[in-house]
Amino acid sequence: MFEKLKTSLLANNARFKEIHHPSEGNSEKVAAVRGTEVGQGAKAMLCRAKEDENLLVLAVLPGDRKLDFKKLAQAIPCKKITLAPPEVATEKTGCVIGAIPPFSFSSDIRLIVDPDLLARYEEIAFNAGRLDTSIVLNTQDYVRIAQPSLYYICVTE
């Protein structure tokens, strides 16, 4: 996944930097290692519809926010949506949980991004298919390359 992602970014003339770091298990620690804010982290969560296990969605939101499953279900639309089990996420994305980048390289996985992630920062940061490597990517380049659907999917506080 890392090589596929990097090849895509280079082929599309994306403005990005690659950061190698120790594997970290939470958003705060990895943001500190990257030198970014927690909210810049593009948290990618593979979800699937309860009524159709083949309906997969990669929900991407700021690292300091929580996913509102009801809003995500309305965006699809479907009745109910949950996180995909870890083994399904690994099988479908080629990445372990926590390393999934905010890109869908599969026509079977719909990509939905919360607009707040894109509005808050000029760059987003994410694990690049590996827990020990991150990419900090220009936000405009991300939207141009990933072409996500945009819906407000975060819990409002």
C-alpha angles and dihedrals in degrees: 000000000000093000093044091051095046092047090052093049093048093046089052095047092242121178105234146132129217119224124194114203143150115285109269126191103209140050096242095053096045091047090054091051091048093046091236136116119264090242091058090064111104102220108204117198123181110220135177136200116256092222095046118031090192092063102093128178130185104213114199122193141154113290092238095055136075127234117250102214092195092056091047091050090051090051093055092033109236136127099249136359132191139176113284112245113264093250091053091047091052093045095048099040102028089232137099119243109282094030098068109120120220093256131095113216091175129078085215093065120069115211118222121176128189107237091223089072090057097041098051103055142032089219134034126205130210145158107269102223090296132074092227099051130062134184125212105203134186107256095225090051090050093055092044093051103034096039094201128186109247122224133148101251103157128105109258114224 
